[in-house]
Amino acid sequence: MDQKHKQAGLTDETVIQMYEMMLLTRRLDERMWLLNRSGKIPFVVSGQGQEAAQIGAAFALNRDEDYLLPYYRDFGAVLAFGMTVKELMLSAFAKAEDPNSGGRQMPGHFGQRKNRIVTGSSPVTTQVPHAAGIALAAKMDQKPIVSLVTFGEGSSNQGDFHEGANFAGVHQLPVIFLCENNQYAISVPYTKQVAAKNISDRAVGYGMPGFTIDGNDPIAVYQCVKNAADRARRGEGPTLIETITCRLTPHTSDDDDRAYRTADEVKKAKELDPLLSFRTYVKEAGLLTEEREQQLEQEILHIINEATDYAEQAPYASPESSLQHVYADTKGGE
Amino acid sequence: MAIISYIEAVTMALREEMERDSNVFILGEDVGKKGGVFKATEGLYEQFGEARVLDTPLAESAIAGVAIGASMAGKRPVAEMQFADFIMPAVNQIISEAARIRYRSNNDWHCPIVIRAPYGGGIHGALYHSQSVEAIFANQPGLKIVMPSTPYDVKGLLKAAIRDEDPVLFFEHKKAYRSIKGEVPDDDYVLPIGKADVKRKGEDLTVITYGLSVHFALQAAEKLAQDGIQAEVVDLRTVYPIDKETIIESASKTGKVLLVTEDNKEGSVMSEVAAIIAEHCLFDLDAPINRLAGPDVPAMPYALPMEKYFMMSPEKVEKAMRDLAEF
């Protein structure tokens, strides 16, 4: 029998790229925490534990045409869509060259037009109607473009989730709604947020299919999102996909999760770490040797070190440049 | 040059812009087959089809949010809020998103949308079909707020709004829709957003206002002229960002200023105008800055005597102008 990734239509080459990107995402995320704890950067919002969902989903799209509307944990998704480690580090240090915002926004507020990563804000779920709007534009122009919008399960309680999903359902728009269910909205567990068994149960209300899948399995996520993208491109409308994951860190660098979840719970979550299980998979598939793994870690360390040094030394935007870009014709501070 | 109504000027501008640019499309509640509850989009569904005149679900945040998304993908959406009063569920999309997209992305993304909404009272609309909502948005850099008074201005400013590279709220006074008529050229023209218009020249006092109240001020000015008092009437046209230059020039010239808005007085657009005059024209003033506005109650009541008590009128404006002239 074929290996699982081949059944899903993934080549050996692609599947190892997915692993490498997951590892890069994790090591970058870990570095951000070190920089924060050593007082070098003010803030981190982390995606540890959700890399498989993010990268599995991103790899299932056409990353030269499709749009990504990420939420604040999506380091993996934005890396897969073409943002670089250096650029994310520039955002962490809030430097002028940060392509997301030039140091205007907190880290985790992604946006990069050239890679169709749509600018985001802090009020959660506002990106969901935007994804419907982008898909509407694609449908009007008869372009085979899909928008992928991600959000947490807590966000699925917001009105904008409902309004955006309903709009996409009514107009049969090519949107993939990806709920990264990490089971906590900061401190509030799933059971206090949602009465339905699954977030995907909500799909029926919007006339679209809904799936709940293992967010620790990047191949399963890839396959599900690929099917949804194919449906969307055939004009068959949106899909809601819920990936069950665990948030392995506190909510942000300003949170202490010991106040609301036990060490035992976190320990069990870490046993399900998708990086570990996927590493085992690629090793057993014969795609990763010990030697290559060590080499890969070295390469990633080098990329991250270089990015850190660069971003740390890069200049801030001038204070007066705060006055720029309010409107298209705004002058001042130049 | 034809004489048409204020609402016909809205429709004309929309039609011409949709003919000019295939990226312009309309979305909102009842805008399609019905042509809008006020008929502002009448005939457009028939001309441009359902793909470009989109009847949306009854959900204002989606109307704004979908428009924002489409604009970021290259479209020129014109969203309609059925009444300005119902814009509230979309405030997060308008303020947190539309207003900030250019700034927060350091000029990488932008959001060229227009949101049209009928506002204002005097039509037995009570609390939730009469409100002026501009003050909620008029301290949000990134937004532009246009509130025209005449059919000529409607056409030129709505076309400018649709071509603008930034989000524009376009508030139309619903009592003006059919009661105000005027000459409108058939040809293509745009008027500058951010520029006030002196609708009447005068030396003795200045009335600064916008929307329907411009007409009340002009009527009152004619009456005062019969008594030898020449009032200048400044129509703000854009209430945000505001045209400081024209305000300062007129206030300095006449030394007496009456600020008129149908909105509640406290924290209204006119509060900002008063502050601009106080900062720049203090030593040119011959009288305190006067504000004539709706009372500070939540909104306009339904019963006719109560509505009239709240609503701006030519008589109220005339009395305030005479009082100021005699100061």
mmCIF file of N, CA, C and O in Angstrom, chain A residues 24 28 31 84-86 89 296-309:
data_model
loop_
_atom_site.group_PDB
_atom_site.id
_atom_site.type_symbol
_atom_site.label_atom_id
_atom_site.label_comp_id
_atom_site.label_asym_id
_atom_site.label_seq_id
_atom_site.Cartn_x
_atom_site.Cartn_y
_atom_site.Cartn_z
ATOM 1 N N LEU A 24 11.025 24.880 10.862
ATOM 2 C CA LEU A 24 11.458 26.287 10.803
ATOM 3 C C LEU A 24 10.502 27.183 11.608
ATOM 4 O O LEU A 24 10.933 28.041 12.381
ATOM 5 N N LEU A 28 11.617 29.248 14.926
ATOM 6 C CA LEU A 28 11.452 30.703 14.909
ATOM 7 C C LEU A 28 10.599 31.154 16.096
ATOM 8 O O LEU A 28 10.935 32.115 16.800
ATOM 9 N N ARG A 31 12.521 31.014 19.243
ATOM 10 C CA ARG A 31 13.483 32.106 19.329
ATOM 11 C C ARG A 31 12.796 33.399 19.793
ATOM 12 O O ARG A 31 13.335 34.157 20.599
ATOM 13 N N THR A 84 9.322 35.871 4.807
ATOM 14 C CA THR A 84 10.583 35.248 5.207
ATOM 15 C C THR A 84 10.791 35.362 6.721
ATOM 16 O O THR A 84 10.138 36.158 7.402
ATOM 17 N N VAL A 85 11.719 34.555 7.197
ATOM 18 C CA VAL A 85 12.087 34.598 8.621
ATOM 19 C C VAL A 85 12.597 35.996 8.980
ATOM 20 O O VAL A 85 12.258 36.555 10.024
ATOM 21 N N LYS A 86 13.388 36.557 8.084
ATOM 22 C CA LYS A 86 13.915 37.903 8.336
ATOM 23 C C LYS A 86 12.779 38.910 8.471
ATOM 24 O O LYS A 86 12.800 39.772 9.356
ATOM 25 N N MET A 89 11.081 38.492 11.740
ATOM 26 C CA MET A 89 11.940 38.997 12.812
ATOM 27 C C MET A 89 11.909 40.535 12.836
ATOM 28 O O MET A 89 11.901 41.142 13.901
ATOM 29 N N LEU A 296 19.742 19.985 8.973
ATOM 30 C CA LEU A 296 18.571 20.862 8.861
ATOM 31 C C LEU A 296 18.478 21.809 10.062
ATOM 32 O O LEU A 296 18.257 23.015 9.914
ATOM 33 N N GLU A 297 18.690 21.251 11.240
ATOM 34 C CA GLU A 297 18.659 22.084 12.449
ATOM 35 C C GLU A 297 19.725 23.181 12.371
ATOM 36 O O GLU A 297 19.492 24.322 12.761
ATOM 37 N N GLN A 298 20.874 22.805 11.837
ATOM 38 C CA GLN A 298 21.960 23.784 11.702
ATOM 39 C C GLN A 298 21.599 24.882 10.704
ATOM 40 O O GLN A 298 21.834 26.063 10.937
ATOM 41 N N GLU A 299 21.005 24.469 9.593
ATOM 42 C CA GLU A 299 20.598 25.441 8.576
ATOM 43 C C GLU A 299 19.569 26.424 9.136
ATOM 44 O O GLU A 299 19.654 27.631 8.922
ATOM 45 N N ILE A 300 18.623 25.860 9.858
ATOM 46 C CA ILE A 300 17.554 26.697 10.419
ATOM 47 C C ILE A 300 18.122 27.648 11.476
ATOM 48 O O ILE A 300 17.785 28.833 11.518
ATOM 49 N N LEU A 301 19.008 27.109 12.304
ATOM 50 C CA LEU A 301 19.647 27.947 13.318
ATOM 51 C C LEU A 301 20.361 29.127 12.672
ATOM 52 O O LEU A 301 20.272 30.269 13.135
ATOM 53 N N HIS A 302 21.029 28.819 11.569
ATOM 54 C CA HIS A 302 21.768 29.857 10.853
ATOM 55 C C HIS A 302 20.819 30.933 10.306
ATOM 56 O O HIS A 302 21.059 32.139 10.467
ATOM 57 N N ILE A 303 19.732 30.493 9.680
ATOM 58 C CA ILE A 303 18.742 31.433 9.124
ATOM 59 C C ILE A 303 18.182 32.327 10.239
ATOM 60 O O ILE A 303 18.069 33.547 10.091
ATOM 61 N N ILE A 304 17.857 31.698 11.348
ATOM 62 C CA ILE A 304 17.232 32.455 12.445
ATOM 63 C C ILE A 304 18.250 33.396 13.104
ATOM 64 O O ILE A 304 17.925 34.549 13.426
ATOM 65 N N ASN A 305 19.463 32.916 13.276
ATOM 66 C CA ASN A 305 20.507 33.790 13.846
ATOM 67 C C ASN A 305 20.739 35.024 12.969
ATOM 68 O O ASN A 305 20.827 36.149 13.462
ATOM 69 N N GLU A 306 20.818 34.745 11.685
ATOM 70 C CA GLU A 306 21.084 35.827 10.759
ATOM 71 C C GLU A 306 19.931 36.849 10.772
ATOM 72 O O GLU A 306 20.156 38.067 10.799
ATOM 73 N N ALA A 307 18.727 36.304 10.778
ATOM 74 C CA ALA A 307 17.527 37.178 10.794
ATOM 75 C C ALA A 307 17.463 37.983 12.087
ATOM 76 O O ALA A 307 17.120 39.173 12.081
ATOM 77 N N THR A 308 17.811 37.334 13.184
ATOM 78 C CA THR A 308 17.768 38.020 14.479
ATOM 79 C C THR A 308 18.761 39.175 14.499
ATOM 80 O O THR A 308 18.426 40.294 14.901
ATOM 81 N N ASP A 309 19.972 38.883 14.068
ATOM 82 C CA ASP A 309 21.007 39.928 14.058
ATOM 83 C C ASP A 309 20.595 41.082 13.152
ATOM 84 O O ASP A 309 20.729 42.246 13.500
#
